[in-house]
XYZ file of C-alpha atoms in Angstrom:
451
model
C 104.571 118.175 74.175
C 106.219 117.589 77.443
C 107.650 113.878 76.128
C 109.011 115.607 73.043
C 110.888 118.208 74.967
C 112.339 115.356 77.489
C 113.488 113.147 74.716
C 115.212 116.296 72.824
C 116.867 116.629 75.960
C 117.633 112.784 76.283
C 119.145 112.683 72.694
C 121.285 115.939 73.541
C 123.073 114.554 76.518
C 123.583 110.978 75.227
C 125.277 112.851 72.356
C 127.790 114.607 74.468
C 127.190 118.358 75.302
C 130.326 119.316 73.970
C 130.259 122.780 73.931
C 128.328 125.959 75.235
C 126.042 125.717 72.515
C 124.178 122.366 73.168
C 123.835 123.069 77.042
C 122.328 126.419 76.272
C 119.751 124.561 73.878
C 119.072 121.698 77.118
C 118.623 124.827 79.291
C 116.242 126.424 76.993
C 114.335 122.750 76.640
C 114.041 122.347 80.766
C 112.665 125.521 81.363
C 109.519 124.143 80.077
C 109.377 121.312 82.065
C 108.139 120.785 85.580
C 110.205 119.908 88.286
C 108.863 116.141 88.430
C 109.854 115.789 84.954
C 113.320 116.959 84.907
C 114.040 115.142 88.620
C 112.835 112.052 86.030
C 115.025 112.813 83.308
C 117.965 112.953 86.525
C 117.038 109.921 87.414
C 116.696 108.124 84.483
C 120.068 109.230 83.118
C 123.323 108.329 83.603
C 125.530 109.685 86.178
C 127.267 112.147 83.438
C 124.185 113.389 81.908
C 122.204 114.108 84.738
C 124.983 115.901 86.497
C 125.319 118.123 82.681
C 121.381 118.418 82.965
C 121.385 119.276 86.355
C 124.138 121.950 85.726
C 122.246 123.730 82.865
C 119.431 124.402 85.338
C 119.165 127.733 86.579
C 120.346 128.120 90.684
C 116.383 128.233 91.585
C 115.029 125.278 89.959
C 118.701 123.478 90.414
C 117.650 123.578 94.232
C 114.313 122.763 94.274
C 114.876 119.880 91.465
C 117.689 118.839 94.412
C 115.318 118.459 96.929
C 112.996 116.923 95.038
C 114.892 113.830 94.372
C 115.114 111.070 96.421
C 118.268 110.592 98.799
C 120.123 107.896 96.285
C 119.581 109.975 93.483
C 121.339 112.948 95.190
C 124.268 111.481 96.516
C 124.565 110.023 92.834
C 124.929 113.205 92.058
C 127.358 115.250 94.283
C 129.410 112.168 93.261
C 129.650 113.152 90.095
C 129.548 116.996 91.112
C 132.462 116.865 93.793
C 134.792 120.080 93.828
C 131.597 122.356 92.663
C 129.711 124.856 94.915
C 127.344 121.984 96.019
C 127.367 123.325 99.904
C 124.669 125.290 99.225
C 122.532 122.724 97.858
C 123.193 120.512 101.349
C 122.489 123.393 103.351
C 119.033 124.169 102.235
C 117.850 120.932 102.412
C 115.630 119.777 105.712
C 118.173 118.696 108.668
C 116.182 114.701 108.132
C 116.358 115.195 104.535
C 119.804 116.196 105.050
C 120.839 113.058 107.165
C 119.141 110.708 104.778
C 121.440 112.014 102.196
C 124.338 111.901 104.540
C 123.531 107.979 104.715
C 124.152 107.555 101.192
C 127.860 109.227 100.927
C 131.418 108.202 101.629
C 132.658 108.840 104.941
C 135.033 111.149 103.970
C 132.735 113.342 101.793
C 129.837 112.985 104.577
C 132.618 114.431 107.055
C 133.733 117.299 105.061
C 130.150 118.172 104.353
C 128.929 118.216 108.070
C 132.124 120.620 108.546
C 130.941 123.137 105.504
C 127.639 123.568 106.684
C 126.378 126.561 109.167
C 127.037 125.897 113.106
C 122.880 125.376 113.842
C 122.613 123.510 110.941
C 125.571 120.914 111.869
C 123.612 120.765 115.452
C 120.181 120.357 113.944
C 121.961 117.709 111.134
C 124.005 115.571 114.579
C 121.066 115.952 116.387
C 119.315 113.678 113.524
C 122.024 111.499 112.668
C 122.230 110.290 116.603
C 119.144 108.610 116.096
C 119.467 104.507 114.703
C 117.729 104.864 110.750
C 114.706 102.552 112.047
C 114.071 105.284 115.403
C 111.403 107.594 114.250
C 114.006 110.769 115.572
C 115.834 110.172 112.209
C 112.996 111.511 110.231
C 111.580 114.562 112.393
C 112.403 118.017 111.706
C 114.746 119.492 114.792
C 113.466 122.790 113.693
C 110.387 123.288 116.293
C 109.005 126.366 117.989
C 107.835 125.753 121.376
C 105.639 128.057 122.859
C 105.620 128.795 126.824
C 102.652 127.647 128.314
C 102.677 130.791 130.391
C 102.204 132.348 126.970
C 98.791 134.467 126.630
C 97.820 133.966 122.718
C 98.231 137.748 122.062
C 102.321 136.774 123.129
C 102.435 133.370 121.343
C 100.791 134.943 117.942
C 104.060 137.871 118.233
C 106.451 135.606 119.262
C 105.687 133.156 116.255
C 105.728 136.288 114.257
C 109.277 136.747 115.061
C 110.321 133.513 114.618
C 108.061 132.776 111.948
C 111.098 131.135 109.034
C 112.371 129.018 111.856
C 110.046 126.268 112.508
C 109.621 123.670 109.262
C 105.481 123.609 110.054
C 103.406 125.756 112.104
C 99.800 124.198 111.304
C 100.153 122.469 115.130
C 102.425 124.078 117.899
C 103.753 122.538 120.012
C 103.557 123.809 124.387
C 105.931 123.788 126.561
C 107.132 124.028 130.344
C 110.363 125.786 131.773
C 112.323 123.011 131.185
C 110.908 122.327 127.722
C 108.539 119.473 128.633
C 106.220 118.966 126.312
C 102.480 119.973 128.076
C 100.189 120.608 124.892
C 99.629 121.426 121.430
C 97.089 123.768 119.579
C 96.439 124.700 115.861
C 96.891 127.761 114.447
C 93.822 128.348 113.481
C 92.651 127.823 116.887
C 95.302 130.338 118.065
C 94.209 132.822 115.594
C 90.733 132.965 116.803
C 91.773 132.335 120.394
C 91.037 135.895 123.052
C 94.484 137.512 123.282
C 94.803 137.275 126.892
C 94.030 133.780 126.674
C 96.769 131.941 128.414
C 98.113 128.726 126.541
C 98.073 126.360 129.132
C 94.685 126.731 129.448
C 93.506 126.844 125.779
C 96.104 123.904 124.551
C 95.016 120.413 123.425
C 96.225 117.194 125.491
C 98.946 116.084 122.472
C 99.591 112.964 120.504
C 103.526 112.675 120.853
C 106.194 109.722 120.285
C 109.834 109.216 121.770
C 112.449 110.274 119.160
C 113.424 106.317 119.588
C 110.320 104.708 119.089
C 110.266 102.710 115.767
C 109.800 104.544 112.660
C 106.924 102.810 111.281
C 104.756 102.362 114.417
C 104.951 105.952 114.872
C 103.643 106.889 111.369
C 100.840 104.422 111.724
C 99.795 105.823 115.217
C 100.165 109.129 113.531
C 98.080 108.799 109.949
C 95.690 106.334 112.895
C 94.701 110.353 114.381
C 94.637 111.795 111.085
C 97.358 114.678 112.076
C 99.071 117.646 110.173
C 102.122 117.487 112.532
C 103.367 115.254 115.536
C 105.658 116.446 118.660
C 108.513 114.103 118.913
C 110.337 114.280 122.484
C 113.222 112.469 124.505
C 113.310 110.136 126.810
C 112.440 112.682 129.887
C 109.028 114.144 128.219
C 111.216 117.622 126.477
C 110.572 118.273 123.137
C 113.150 118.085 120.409
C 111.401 117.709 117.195
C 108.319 117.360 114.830
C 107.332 114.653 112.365
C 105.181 116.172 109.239
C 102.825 114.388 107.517
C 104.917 114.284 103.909
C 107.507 112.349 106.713
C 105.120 109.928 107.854
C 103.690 109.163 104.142
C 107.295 108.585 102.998
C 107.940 106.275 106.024
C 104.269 103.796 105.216
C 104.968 104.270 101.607
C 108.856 102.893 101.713
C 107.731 100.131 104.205
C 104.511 98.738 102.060
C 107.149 99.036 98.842
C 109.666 97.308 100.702
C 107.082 94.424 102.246
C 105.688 94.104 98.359
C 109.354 93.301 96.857
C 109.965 90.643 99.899
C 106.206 89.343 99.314
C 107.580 88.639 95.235
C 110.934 87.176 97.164
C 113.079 90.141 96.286
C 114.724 93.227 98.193
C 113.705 97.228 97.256
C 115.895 98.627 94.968
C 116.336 102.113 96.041
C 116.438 103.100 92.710
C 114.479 103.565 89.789
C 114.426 99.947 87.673
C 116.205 101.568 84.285
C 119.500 103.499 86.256
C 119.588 100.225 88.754
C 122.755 97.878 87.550
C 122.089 94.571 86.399
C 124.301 93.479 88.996
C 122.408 95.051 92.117
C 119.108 93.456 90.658
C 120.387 90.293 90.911
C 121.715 90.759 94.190
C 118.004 91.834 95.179
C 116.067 88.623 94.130
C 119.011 85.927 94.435
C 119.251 85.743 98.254
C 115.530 84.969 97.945
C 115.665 82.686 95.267
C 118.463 80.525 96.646
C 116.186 79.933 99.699
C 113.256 79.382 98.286
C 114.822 76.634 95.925
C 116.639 75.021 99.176
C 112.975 75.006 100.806
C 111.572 73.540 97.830
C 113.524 70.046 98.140
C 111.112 69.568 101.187
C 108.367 69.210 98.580
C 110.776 66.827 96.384
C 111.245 64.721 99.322
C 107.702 64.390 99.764
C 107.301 63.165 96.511
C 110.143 60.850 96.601
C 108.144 59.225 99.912
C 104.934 58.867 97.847
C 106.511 57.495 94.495
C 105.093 54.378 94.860
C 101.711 55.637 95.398
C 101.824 57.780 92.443
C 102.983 54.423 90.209
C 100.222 52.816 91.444
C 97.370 55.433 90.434
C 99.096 57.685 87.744
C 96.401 59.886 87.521
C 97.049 61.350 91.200
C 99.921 63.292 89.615
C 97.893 64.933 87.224
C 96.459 66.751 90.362
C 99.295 68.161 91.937
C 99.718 71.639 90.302
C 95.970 72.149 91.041
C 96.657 70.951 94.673
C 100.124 72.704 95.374
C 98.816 75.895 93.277
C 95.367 76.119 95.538
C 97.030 75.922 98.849
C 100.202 78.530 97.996
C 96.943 81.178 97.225
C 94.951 80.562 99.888
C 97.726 80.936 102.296
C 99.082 84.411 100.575
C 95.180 85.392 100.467
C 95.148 84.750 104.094
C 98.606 86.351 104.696
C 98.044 89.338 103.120
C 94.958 90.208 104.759
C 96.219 89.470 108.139
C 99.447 91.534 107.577
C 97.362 94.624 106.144
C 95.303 94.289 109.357
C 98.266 94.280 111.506
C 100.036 97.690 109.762
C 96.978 99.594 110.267
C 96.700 98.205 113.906
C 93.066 96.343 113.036
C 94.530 93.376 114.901
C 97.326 92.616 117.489
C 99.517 89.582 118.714
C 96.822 89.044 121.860
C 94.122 88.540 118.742
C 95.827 85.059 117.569
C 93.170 82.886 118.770
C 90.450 84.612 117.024
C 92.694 85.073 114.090
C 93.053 81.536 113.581
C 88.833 81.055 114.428
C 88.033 83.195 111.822
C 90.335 81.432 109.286
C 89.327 77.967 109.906
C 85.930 79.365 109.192
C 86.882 81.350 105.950
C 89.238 78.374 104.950
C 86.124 75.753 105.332
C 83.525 77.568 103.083
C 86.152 78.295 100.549
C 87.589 74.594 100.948
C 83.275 73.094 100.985
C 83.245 75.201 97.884
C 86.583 74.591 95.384
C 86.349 70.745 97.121
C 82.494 70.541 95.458
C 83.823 71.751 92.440
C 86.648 69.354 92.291
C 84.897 66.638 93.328
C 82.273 66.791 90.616
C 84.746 67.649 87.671
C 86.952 64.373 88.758
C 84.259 61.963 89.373
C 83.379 62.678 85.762
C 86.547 62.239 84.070
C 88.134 59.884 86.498
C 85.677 58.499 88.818
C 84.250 59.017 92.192
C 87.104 57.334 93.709
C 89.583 60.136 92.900
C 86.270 62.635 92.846
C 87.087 62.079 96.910
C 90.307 62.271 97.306
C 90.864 65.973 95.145
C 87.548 67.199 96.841
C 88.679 66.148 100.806
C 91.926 67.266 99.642
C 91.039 70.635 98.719
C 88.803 71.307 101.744
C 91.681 69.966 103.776
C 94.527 71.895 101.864
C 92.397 75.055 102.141
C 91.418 74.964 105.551
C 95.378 73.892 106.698
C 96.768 77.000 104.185
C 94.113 79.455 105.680
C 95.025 79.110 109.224
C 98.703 78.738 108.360
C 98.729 81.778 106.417
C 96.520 83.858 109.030
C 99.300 82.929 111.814
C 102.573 83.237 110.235
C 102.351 87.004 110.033
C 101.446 87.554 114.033
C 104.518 85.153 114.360
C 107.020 86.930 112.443
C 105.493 89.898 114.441
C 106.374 88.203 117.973
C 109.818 87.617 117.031
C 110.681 91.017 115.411
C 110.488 89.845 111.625
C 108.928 91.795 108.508
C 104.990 89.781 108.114
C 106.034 89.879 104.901
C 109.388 88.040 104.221
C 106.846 85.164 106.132
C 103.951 85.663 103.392
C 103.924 84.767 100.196
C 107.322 82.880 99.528
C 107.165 80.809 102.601
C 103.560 80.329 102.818
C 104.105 78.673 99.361
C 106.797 76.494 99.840
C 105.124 74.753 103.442
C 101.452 74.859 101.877
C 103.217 72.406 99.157
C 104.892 69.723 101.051
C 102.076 69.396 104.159
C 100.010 69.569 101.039
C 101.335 66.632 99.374
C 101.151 65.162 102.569
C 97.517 65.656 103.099
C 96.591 64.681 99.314
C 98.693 61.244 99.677
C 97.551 60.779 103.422
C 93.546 60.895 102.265
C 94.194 59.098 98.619
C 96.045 56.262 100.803
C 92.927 55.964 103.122
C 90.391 56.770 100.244
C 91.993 54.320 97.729
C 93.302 51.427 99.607
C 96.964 52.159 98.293
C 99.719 50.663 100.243
């Protein structure tokens, strides 16, 4: 029922409102849908008909279909909505949620929305924007409640009372000092059952609390690592100026593993979704990639070129190749990816290389005794035990060399401040191919006599 009503809608818009009529009929058709599905049909939609969708909402679900769409997808659309009553919509939004939007405007339309909002909101909104986008202070909420530690619970429970629309959670409080240092947390369920004359700094829990410039993604690991509902973020002097939620940290691991997937396939996140993207920005997501990879690959042409004679002497050793180039490129993203996993969820560290690299040369032997068994056995039948050898040394030695190779490129890119996964797949491939080559004409030359 639901797909019917969106693609009544979808044929109304594409057919031009055009008059009162029609956009009363698309308001009567979204009120039965739920706020995913028409912050789809926004996005799916061009500019024009998502703005004439979005106005036909009504001012409650305009705002919360507003902020439930992603940053791009709202700037797309006070683009389109400039010269409206669109303050409001900025001004309810989250001061992070706010900034992230900011990001995606014009200058001058950024400025002049900064100046239209409420004074504490601007602070909150500057306070946000100071922080550099990969500093884990551009995505916490500035709007905390400390509580004084001097606080007995009885006064913390009526003071949060007071205050209670301020704060954006209030599942973990933060404690504070006199001068605002952060001292302790505690739950509010805990405070709820606490004695009212209970004094805070006594009762409170030693927190689990990041610098506002600490990276973005470390902090959401450390803080899905402890399993929290809500993280104290403080400056560089210990005083608290923010929280980080946990629908905050799941957006941050979710955009980076999205982000590490499209570089893994040798292409950049689109920020968008794949049907409103340009043809144009696509290609200027995978083309970067795909001019490097093909410079890369004329190492593996050159290899070639060095072995030609080889190959006219014993034409069936090119028959192999594929099989050869196509086993070492897996085993090395295999490797890759299960190192770089183990390094996001903090199973294993830079210090751990040497056992990294032990425990592939052990993984990359059994798999290599195994597939090199295999091969051996299916060439010696078709083209002898000669070449039966060389393909089954090869692929031990191919899988054992792609193993390690793929186990330590990610803790490199690490040391050096580079995404694990640019260094995965697409350059795992292209250098498992060429010292592969190598290592198949190196053992059929020793194997075969060739010269």
């Amino acid at each position: 029922m639901s797909t019917q009503i969106m693609k009544q809608i979808e044929r109304t818009l594409r057919n031009g409102p055009g008059g009162q009529g029609p956009l009363v009929s698309v308001a009567d058709h979204a009120r039965q849908l739920s706020v995913d599905e028409l912050s789809y049909l926004i996005q799916a939609t061009s500019p024009t008909e998502s703005a004439e969708l979005f106005q036909a909402l009504d001012a409650e679900t305009r705002l919360r279909v507003f902020q439930d769409l992603a940053p791009a997808y709202q700037g797309k659309l006070l683009s389109v909505l400039q010269g409206q009553d669109i303050n409001s919509l900025v001004e309810a939004l989250a001061p992070d949620d706010r900034a992230s939007l900011l990001d995606e405007l014009p200058a001058a339309v950024r400025e002049e929305l900064l100046t239209s909002l409420s004074a504490d909101q601007r602070q909150m909104t500057a306070l946000v924007l100071g922080y550099p986008r990969t500093a884990i202070g551009r995505y916490m909420s500035p709007a905390v409640l400390g509580l004084d530690e001097n606080f007995t619970a009885g006064q913390a429970l009526e003071y949060l009372r007071s205050r209670i629309r301020e704060p954006e959670t209030v599942y973990l409080l933060p404690v504070i000092d006199q001068d605002r240092k952060l001292t302790g947390v505690i739950g509010i369920r805990y405070l709820l059952g606490a004695e009212p004359g209970d004094r805070l700094a006594q009762i409170s829990d030693v927190p689990i609390s990041a610098r506002a410039d600490e990276d973005r993604r470390e902090v959401a690991r450390r803080f899905m690592k402890h399993k929290l509902v809500a993280m104290p973020i403080t400056d560089a002097d210990g005083r608290l100026v923010g929280m980080l939620t946990n629908d905050d940290a799941s957006a941050i691991l979710d955009e980076a593993a999205a982000r590490s997937a499209a570089r893994s396939g040798s292409s950049e996140l689109i920020s968008r979704s794949y049907l409103s993207t340009s043809v144009l920005r696509i290609v200027r997501s995978r083309i970067v990639w795909l001019v490097v990879l093909a410079l890369s690959a004329v190492l593996t042409v050159q290899v070639l070129e060095i072995f030609e004679d080889r190959l006219d002497q014993v034409v069936a050793l090119a028959l192999f190749i594929p099989l050869l180039t196509g086993t070492g490129g897996n085993t090395g993203n295999q490797a890759a990816t299960t190192v770089t996993r183990a390094l996001a969820v903090g199973d294993v560290r830079l210090r751990d290389l040497p056992r990294v690299i032990w425990r592939e040369l052990r993984v990359g032997t059994i798999l290599g005794a195994a597939l090199g068994s295999l091969g051996f056995a299916v060439a010696s039948l078709v083209y002898g035990m000669d070449i039966g050898a060389v393909i089954g040394l090869t692929l031990l030695s191919i899988c054992v060399m792609a193993a390690c190779v793929g186990g330590v490129m990610p803790l490199l890119a690490k040391k050096i401040g580079a995404d694990p996964a640019v260094f995965s797949n697409p350059f795992i491939s292209t250098f498992c191919d060429a010292t592969g080559l190598l290592i198949y004409f190196s053992i059929a030359t020793a194997v075969l006599g060739l010269n």
